Every structure is written in structure tokens, then in C-alpha cells.
Amino acid sequence: MLFVRASRLGDLLFCVPTMRGFRARWPEVESALLSNHYSAAILGSVVGPGRLLERIHAFKGREGDLGGRAGRALLAELKPQGYDLLLPLRPRRQLRRFAEQLGLPYLYPPCEGDPPAAPGHAVEQSWERLRPLGLEGRPPSIALPKPAHGSGQPPYLLCHPGCDETLRWKHSFAQLRGKVRRRIWPEGHWRELLQRASAELGMEVRVSSGNPREAAYVERLVRGLPGPKPRHHHGLSLSAFAGLVAGAAALLTVDTGPLHVAAAFGTPLVGLYGPSTPSFTGPWLPDGGGQVLERSLPCRPCQGRGVHCVQNVCMSEITPDMALSAVRRQIS
């Protein structure tokens, strides 16, 4: 079996329960994953003979690129492997063309174009792809082995503010146009929480960022805070970042990839949700644990599509007091 899923970090982790279910149901079948170039850094502990996956084929790009040059470049690598079936964990028409170029049968919904999104969590949607083969029951947890992290160090709260990569501003006085998906918590809320958290929780507070844009955003948050500044982890490899998340007493973040890394490692977590909905992209914790904070508003979940919301009410109504109380419950 050749699974295909190449997307953001959270989307990749959402597919792990389905691959785990496939392994449990058909342990004699070898399986591999065609995915992003960073997939081995997060899934390397479950790759090898007799493990969740026998191998990972990595490339730079996303599924949509496989119908073109990126897909043609992979043919020489994949054809000798002798796969019997290709399973897109998110069906896209480009993957049908890619499977046909490989000469592989593929499991794909009988419809023209990309199929509409099914109801349910993203993990459940991935699981549904295998029901035609006889997979039954409900998806298990992601449950990846914890990576190595510094032992014996004092407990710390890790805050990952994120930075909305899809936020594009085009101002015309009060009018806001363009694609807006504001999953960010107000800067004033983050500053208040960072000022209060260490004293009120009795532990060190650290902040993390991924790309340079996130790093600049975090530096702006901590600039001017009274007293010692929170330690800022940035420029880490994905494997080092995974260790940072695994070693935290708790993680506080928005709807972004690190939240799902914490869910995979069993790190206590608090997720702040606004335009997106936890019923679709919330942390996958079927056995309980973790906490999601959200506000009941008639306008959400909007997913930021076609919305002109300057105030970002769904995130601003989640207060620092609410976040700190949720973190206390998680670390207790």
C-alpha cells in the first residue's frame, strides 16, 4: 500500500490513526507513505520493518504538485517498489493522474473532480477512505513515541503564538479585503499572559516560533515586557522542536501544527480556537485530555472565507484569565 499525504504538519499527523488502523487490520501488508520532505523528522520513530510504515518517500511540495513535474520525477523511485494500491488520504484529481502514470490501481471516491469534504473530524475523514477495504471501528489516537528531550530540567509552560501565514491586509479605511483566516490571539492578550504566567503558575515560561515571520512576531510580543524575558526558541529543526514540545509541562497555542504535535506526544495542551472549528481540526484525543477554548458566536466557524472582521472577535473574547485557568487545570 502506498499512502499519499503531503501537506501541513497537522494534516500529516491527522493521517497517523488511519495508517495505524491499516497496520492493525492487515499486519502482513507492507505500507509506505509519500509525503513532505519533513515527514521523516516527525514520523521517523515509526518507520522500519514491522513498524507503522516500512518506508517514507519524501519530496518537496504538496499533493497538487504530483500531477506535474514533481510527480514525474518520482516515477523512477516508486515504480521498482512494486506497490499494489495507491491510497490518497485526501483525494485530489491530480493524484488520479499520478496513479495512472505509476500504473497503479487507486482507491478514490467515484466522482468528478475533488470530492466535497465529508462531515466529521479530519482524522475521521481520513479513516473513511479505508472503509471500502473493510476497515471498521473508530480511529485510535495518534500516539507517537516521545522523542528524546532534556531530562531533569525544571517544568516549563511552552507558548507558541504562531503567525497567520494566510493573512493579507489590503486597507481601504475600515474595509478589509482579501483572504483572511485570523487564527491569531491578540498581541495584548499574549503580553498579559506572558507577564502573569510565571508567577501565577510557579514555573518557567518559554515561547517558540517556526519560520522567520513567526520569530519576528514573537520578538515583537516579548519586547518591552517587564522583568526577565521568556526564553525564545526559534530556528530549531523539526526533531529538536518535537523534543521541546514533548518536554513541556503544557503547551498553549492556537490552531496550528504544534498543537497536534503535543497531542501526538501526550503533552498537556490548551488550544485557542476562533475562525476554525475543533470538531474538524481540533486536537485528536479520543481518550480524553487537553482542552480547547472557544466562544459561542453566531458568526463562527467562518474559516476566514469571505469575512471582513477587523476586530477578530472570536479570538479576542478568549481572555488571558480563561487561558491561564485552562493551563492550571492541565498541569495539575
Short mmCIF file of C-alpha atoms in Angstrom, two decimals:
data_model
loop_
_atom_site.label_atom_id
_atom_site.label_comp_id
_atom_site.label_asym_id
_atom_site.label_seq_id
_atom_site.Cartn_x
_atom_site.Cartn_y
_atom_site.Cartn_z
CA MET A 1 0.00 0.00 0.00
CA LEU A 2 1.26 3.46 -0.87
CA PHE A 3 -0.43 6.17 1.19
CA VAL A 4 -0.20 9.73 -0.10
CA ARG A 5 -0.47 12.82 2.11
CA ALA A 6 1.73 15.86 1.63
CA SER A 7 0.51 18.96 3.41
CA ARG A 8 0.93 20.89 6.63
CA LEU A 9 2.21 19.28 9.81
CA GLY A 10 -1.20 18.93 11.45
CA ASP A 11 -2.72 17.38 8.32
CA LEU A 12 0.08 14.82 8.22
CA LEU A 13 -0.42 13.86 11.86
CA PHE A 14 -4.17 13.51 11.31
CA CYS A 15 -3.41 10.60 8.96
CA VAL A 16 -1.43 8.58 11.53
CA PRO A 17 -4.51 6.92 13.15
CA THR A 18 -5.64 5.67 9.72
CA MET A 19 -2.23 4.20 8.96
CA ARG A 20 -2.21 2.66 12.45
CA GLY A 21 -5.63 1.12 11.83
CA PHE A 22 -4.45 -0.27 8.49
CA ARG A 23 -1.42 -1.88 10.14
CA ALA A 24 -3.57 -3.46 12.85
CA ARG A 25 -6.11 -4.80 10.34
CA TRP A 26 -3.62 -6.03 7.73
CA PRO A 27 -0.27 -6.58 9.52
CA GLU A 28 1.08 -8.70 6.67
CA VAL A 29 0.83 -5.86 4.12
CA GLU A 30 3.83 -3.58 3.68
CA SER A 31 2.92 0.08 3.62
CA ALA A 32 4.72 3.28 2.75
CA LEU A 33 3.95 6.98 2.75
CA LEU A 34 4.59 9.53 0.02
CA SER A 35 4.80 12.84 1.84
CA ASN A 36 6.62 16.11 2.51
CA HIS A 37 10.36 16.27 2.90
CA TYR A 38 9.95 16.95 6.64
CA SER A 39 7.75 13.90 7.27
CA ALA A 40 10.66 11.66 8.30
CA ALA A 41 11.62 14.12 11.06
CA ILE A 42 8.27 13.70 12.80
CA LEU A 43 7.45 10.09 11.85
CA GLY A 44 10.93 8.60 11.84
CA SER A 45 10.33 6.68 15.09
CA VAL A 46 7.55 4.62 13.47
CA VAL A 47 9.35 3.79 10.20
CA GLY A 48 11.14 0.49 9.65
CA PRO A 49 10.49 -3.23 9.17
CA GLY A 50 7.37 -4.29 11.08
CA ARG A 51 6.59 -0.78 12.26
CA LEU A 52 3.78 1.55 11.26
CA LEU A 53 5.43 2.21 7.89
CA GLU A 54 8.16 0.31 6.09
CA ARG A 55 9.43 3.46 4.38
CA ILE A 56 8.72 7.10 3.56
CA HIS A 57 9.22 8.59 0.10
CA ALA A 58 9.76 12.31 0.63
CA PHE A 59 9.60 15.17 -1.84
CA LYS A 60 9.37 18.95 -1.70
CA GLY A 61 5.84 20.01 -2.48
CA ARG A 62 2.20 19.13 -1.92
CA GLU A 63 -0.24 16.68 -3.43
CA GLY A 64 -1.30 19.12 -6.10
CA ASP A 65 2.26 19.11 -7.48
CA LEU A 66 2.24 15.36 -8.13
CA GLY A 67 0.20 15.72 -11.30
CA GLY A 68 3.08 17.61 -12.92
CA ARG A 69 6.87 17.73 -12.88
CA ALA A 70 7.27 16.69 -9.23
CA GLY A 71 5.26 13.54 -9.85
CA ARG A 72 7.17 12.59 -12.99
CA ALA A 73 10.46 12.92 -11.09
CA LEU A 74 9.23 10.36 -8.53
CA LEU A 75 8.25 7.68 -11.05
CA ALA A 76 11.73 6.13 -11.29
CA GLU A 77 11.91 5.86 -7.49
CA LEU A 78 8.45 4.41 -6.96
CA LYS A 79 7.91 2.02 -9.85
CA PRO A 80 10.52 -0.57 -8.74
CA GLN A 81 8.91 -0.81 -5.28
CA GLY A 82 6.09 -2.99 -6.57
CA TYR A 83 3.18 -1.32 -4.81
CA ASP A 84 -0.26 -2.86 -5.41
CA LEU A 85 -2.53 0.03 -4.45
CA LEU A 86 -2.30 3.80 -4.04
CA LEU A 87 -4.48 5.48 -1.41
CA PRO A 88 -4.74 9.28 -1.36
CA LEU A 89 -5.63 10.18 2.22
CA ARG A 90 -7.05 13.38 0.81
CA PRO A 91 -8.50 12.67 -2.64
CA ARG A 92 -7.46 15.14 -5.33
CA ARG A 93 -7.80 14.77 -9.07
CA GLN A 94 -4.05 15.34 -9.58
CA LEU A 95 -3.43 12.14 -7.63
CA ARG A 96 -5.58 10.16 -10.02
CA ARG A 97 -3.29 11.27 -12.86
CA PHE A 98 -0.25 10.44 -10.75
CA ALA A 99 -1.53 6.91 -10.00
CA GLU A 100 -2.22 6.35 -13.68
CA GLN A 101 1.32 7.44 -14.55
CA LEU A 102 2.60 4.92 -12.00
CA GLY A 103 0.39 2.22 -13.47
CA LEU A 104 -1.17 1.61 -10.04
CA PRO A 105 -4.80 0.97 -9.15
CA TYR A 106 -6.02 3.58 -6.72
CA LEU A 107 -8.81 3.98 -4.19
CA TYR A 108 -10.72 7.14 -4.98
CA PRO A 109 -14.34 8.24 -4.49
CA PRO A 110 -16.44 7.79 -7.66
CA CYS A 111 -16.95 11.44 -8.55
CA GLU A 112 -15.66 14.04 -10.95
CA GLY A 113 -13.06 16.46 -9.67
CA ASP A 114 -12.16 16.74 -6.00
CA PRO A 115 -14.82 15.19 -3.73
CA PRO A 116 -16.63 17.50 -1.30
CA ALA A 117 -15.50 17.49 2.31
CA ALA A 118 -17.33 14.92 4.42
CA PRO A 119 -18.65 15.78 7.89
CA GLY A 120 -16.61 14.91 10.95
CA HIS A 121 -13.07 15.46 12.17
CA ALA A 122 -10.22 15.40 9.65
CA VAL A 123 -8.97 12.18 11.30
CA GLU A 124 -12.38 10.55 10.78
CA GLN A 125 -12.46 11.68 7.16
CA SER A 126 -9.09 10.02 6.59
CA TRP A 127 -10.35 6.84 8.30
CA GLU A 128 -13.39 6.75 5.99
CA ARG A 129 -11.08 6.35 2.97
CA LEU A 130 -10.34 2.77 4.06
CA ARG A 131 -13.86 1.60 4.84
CA PRO A 132 -14.31 0.24 1.28
CA LEU A 133 -11.42 -2.15 2.08
CA GLY A 134 -13.11 -3.40 5.25
CA LEU A 135 -11.63 -1.15 7.94
CA GLU A 136 -14.08 -0.90 10.83
CA GLY A 137 -14.41 0.80 14.20
CA ARG A 138 -13.16 4.27 15.14
CA PRO A 139 -9.73 5.84 14.68
CA PRO A 140 -7.27 5.40 17.57
CA SER A 141 -5.11 8.18 18.97
CA ILE A 142 -2.06 9.48 17.11
CA ALA A 143 0.24 8.31 19.94
CA LEU A 144 3.76 8.75 18.60
CA PRO A 145 6.74 7.74 20.78
CA LYS A 146 8.12 10.72 22.66
CA PRO A 147 11.43 11.98 21.25
CA ALA A 148 14.46 12.45 23.46
CA HIS A 149 14.39 15.67 25.46
CA GLY A 150 16.39 17.07 28.32
CA SER A 151 15.59 15.15 31.49
CA GLY A 152 15.83 16.60 34.96
CA GLN A 153 15.10 20.17 33.82
CA PRO A 154 12.52 22.27 35.72
CA PRO A 155 8.98 22.21 34.32
CA TYR A 156 8.05 24.90 31.82
CA LEU A 157 4.98 26.18 30.02
CA LEU A 158 5.58 26.44 26.28
CA CYS A 159 3.64 29.13 24.40
CA HIS A 160 3.56 29.04 20.60
CA PRO A 161 1.79 32.21 19.39
CA GLY A 162 2.06 31.28 15.72
CA CYS A 163 1.59 33.84 12.98
CA ASP A 164 -1.18 33.56 10.41
CA GLU A 165 0.60 32.93 7.12
CA THR A 166 -2.57 33.48 5.09
CA LEU A 167 -3.30 36.94 6.49
CA ARG A 168 -3.10 39.52 3.73
CA TRP A 169 -4.04 43.10 4.51
CA LYS A 170 -5.46 45.50 1.92
CA HIS A 171 -6.69 48.54 3.80
CA SER A 172 -9.26 50.98 2.50
CA PHE A 173 -10.08 52.77 5.77
CA ALA A 174 -12.46 50.41 7.62
CA GLN A 175 -12.67 47.91 4.78
CA LEU A 176 -10.61 44.77 4.95
CA ARG A 177 -10.42 42.70 1.79
CA GLY A 178 -8.56 39.63 0.67
CA LYS A 179 -8.21 36.20 2.16
CA VAL A 180 -8.40 36.46 5.95
CA ARG A 181 -8.02 33.49 8.27
CA ARG A 182 -7.32 35.08 11.61
CA ARG A 183 -6.39 32.27 13.94
CA ILE A 184 -4.10 34.57 15.92
CA TRP A 185 -4.70 35.63 19.52
CA PRO A 186 -4.46 39.41 20.13
CA GLU A 187 -0.97 40.65 20.94
CA GLY A 188 -2.24 42.35 24.11
CA HIS A 189 -3.63 39.04 25.36
CA TRP A 190 -0.33 37.27 24.76
CA ARG A 191 1.64 40.01 26.53
CA GLU A 192 -0.63 39.93 29.58
CA LEU A 193 -0.40 36.16 29.78
CA LEU A 194 3.39 36.14 29.41
CA GLN A 195 3.70 38.76 32.17
CA ARG A 196 1.49 36.81 34.60
CA ALA A 197 2.10 33.15 33.80
CA SER A 198 5.43 32.51 35.52
CA ALA A 199 4.38 33.99 38.86
CA GLU A 200 0.86 32.54 38.83
CA LEU A 201 1.85 29.06 37.63
CA GLY A 202 5.13 28.80 39.54
CA MET A 203 7.17 27.66 36.55
CA GLU A 204 9.32 28.96 33.73
CA VAL A 205 7.54 30.23 30.63
CA ARG A 206 9.09 29.75 27.19
CA VAL A 207 7.96 30.85 23.74
CA SER A 208 8.64 29.22 20.39
CA SER A 209 8.41 30.10 16.73
CA GLY A 210 8.97 28.38 13.42
CA ASN A 211 9.79 30.43 10.34
CA PRO A 212 11.38 33.93 10.37
CA ARG A 213 7.99 35.62 10.13
CA GLU A 214 6.83 33.86 13.28
CA ALA A 215 10.12 34.70 15.00
CA ALA A 216 9.70 38.41 14.24
CA TYR A 217 6.15 38.29 15.57
CA VAL A 218 7.25 36.64 18.82
CA GLU A 219 10.10 39.12 19.28
CA ARG A 220 7.56 41.92 18.96
CA LEU A 221 5.40 40.25 21.62
CA VAL A 222 8.15 39.95 24.23
CA ARG A 223 9.73 43.32 23.54
CA GLY A 224 9.05 45.67 26.42
CA LEU A 225 7.81 43.04 28.86
CA PRO A 226 8.88 43.93 32.42
CA GLY A 227 11.36 41.66 34.17
CA PRO A 228 13.19 38.69 32.64
CA LYS A 229 12.11 37.90 29.09
CA PRO A 230 10.73 34.44 28.29
CA ARG A 231 13.25 32.20 26.58
CA HIS A 232 12.56 32.24 22.83
CA HIS A 233 13.23 29.02 20.90
CA HIS A 234 13.48 29.65 17.17
CA GLY A 235 15.33 28.23 14.21
CA LEU A 236 15.05 24.70 15.61
CA SER A 237 14.98 21.61 13.44
CA LEU A 238 11.64 19.83 13.47
CA SER A 239 13.07 16.96 15.53
CA ALA A 240 14.51 19.42 18.10
CA PHE A 241 11.20 21.26 18.24
CA ALA A 242 9.39 17.97 18.80
CA GLY A 243 11.65 17.37 21.80
CA LEU A 244 10.84 20.84 23.14
CA VAL A 245 7.09 20.13 22.93
CA ALA A 246 7.46 16.64 24.40
CA GLY A 247 9.36 18.02 27.41
CA ALA A 248 6.89 20.80 28.26
CA ALA A 249 4.60 20.65 31.28
CA ALA A 250 1.92 22.08 28.97
CA LEU A 251 1.57 23.80 25.60
CA LEU A 252 -0.58 26.86 24.94
CA THR A 253 -1.15 27.73 21.30
CA VAL A 254 -3.70 28.43 18.58
CA ASP A 255 -4.97 26.08 15.87
CA THR A 256 -1.59 25.26 14.38
CA GLY A 257 0.75 22.32 13.82
CA PRO A 258 2.48 22.34 17.25
CA LEU A 259 -0.90 21.75 18.93
CA HIS A 260 -1.20 18.44 17.10
CA VAL A 261 2.44 17.56 17.85
CA ALA A 262 1.57 17.93 21.54
CA ALA A 263 -1.50 15.71 21.11
CA ALA A 264 0.67 13.08 19.40
CA PHE A 265 3.18 13.03 22.29
CA GLY A 266 0.65 13.23 25.11
CA THR A 267 1.78 16.68 26.25
CA PRO A 268 -0.99 18.51 28.18
CA LEU A 269 -2.35 21.22 25.91
CA VAL A 270 -4.67 24.19 25.62
CA GLY A 271 -5.81 25.20 22.14
CA LEU A 272 -7.33 28.60 21.31
CA TYR A 273 -9.92 28.32 18.52
CA GLY A 274 -11.66 31.13 16.65
CA PRO A 275 -12.42 31.03 12.90
CA SER A 276 -11.77 27.28 12.71
CA THR A 277 -13.75 24.59 14.48
CA PRO A 278 -12.36 21.93 16.84
CA SER A 279 -14.89 19.44 15.51
CA PHE A 280 -12.87 19.43 12.27
CA THR A 281 -9.28 20.39 13.16
CA GLY A 282 -9.21 20.14 16.95
CA PRO A 283 -6.56 18.07 18.76
CA TRP A 284 -7.35 14.38 18.20
CA LEU A 285 -7.64 12.97 21.71
CA PRO A 286 -10.22 10.15 21.60
CA ASP A 287 -9.25 9.02 25.11
CA GLY A 288 -9.71 12.48 26.60
CA GLY A 289 -7.21 15.07 27.80
CA GLY A 290 -6.32 18.51 26.57
CA GLN A 291 -8.64 21.48 26.48
CA VAL A 292 -9.95 23.69 23.70
CA LEU A 293 -11.12 27.24 24.41
CA GLU A 294 -13.68 28.75 22.05
CA ARG A 295 -16.51 31.24 22.16
CA SER A 296 -20.05 30.56 21.02
CA LEU A 297 -20.72 33.20 18.38
CA PRO A 298 -23.24 33.19 15.51
CA CYS A 299 -20.52 34.08 13.00
CA ARG A 300 -18.21 31.14 13.67
CA PRO A 301 -16.76 28.96 12.39
CA CYS A 302 -16.21 31.19 9.37
CA GLN A 303 -12.79 29.70 8.40
CA GLY A 304 -11.97 33.28 7.38
CA ARG A 305 -13.60 32.89 3.97
CA GLY A 306 -15.33 35.98 2.66
CA VAL A 307 -15.27 37.63 6.08
CA HIS A 308 -14.40 41.26 6.77
CA CYS A 309 -13.78 41.06 10.52
CA VAL A 310 -11.39 43.78 11.65
CA GLN A 311 -11.90 43.11 15.37
CA ASN A 312 -11.31 39.35 15.25
CA VAL A 313 -13.94 38.94 17.96
CA CYS A 314 -13.87 35.14 18.15
CA MET A 315 -10.25 35.21 19.34
CA SER A 316 -10.30 38.43 21.38
CA GLU A 317 -13.18 37.15 23.55
CA ILE A 318 -10.92 34.34 24.80
CA THR A 319 -9.32 36.21 27.70
CA PRO A 320 -5.93 35.68 29.37
CA ASP A 321 -7.79 34.72 32.56
CA MET A 322 -9.56 31.92 30.67
CA ALA A 323 -6.29 30.71 29.15
CA LEU A 324 -4.42 30.71 32.48
CA SER A 325 -7.23 28.83 34.21
CA ALA A 326 -7.18 26.20 31.47
CA VAL A 327 -3.40 25.81 31.73
CA ARG A 328 -3.67 25.37 35.52
CA ARG A 329 -6.14 22.55 35.01
CA GLN A 330 -3.84 20.85 32.53
CA ILE A 331 -0.68 20.99 34.64
CA SER A 332 -2.50 19.90 37.79
#
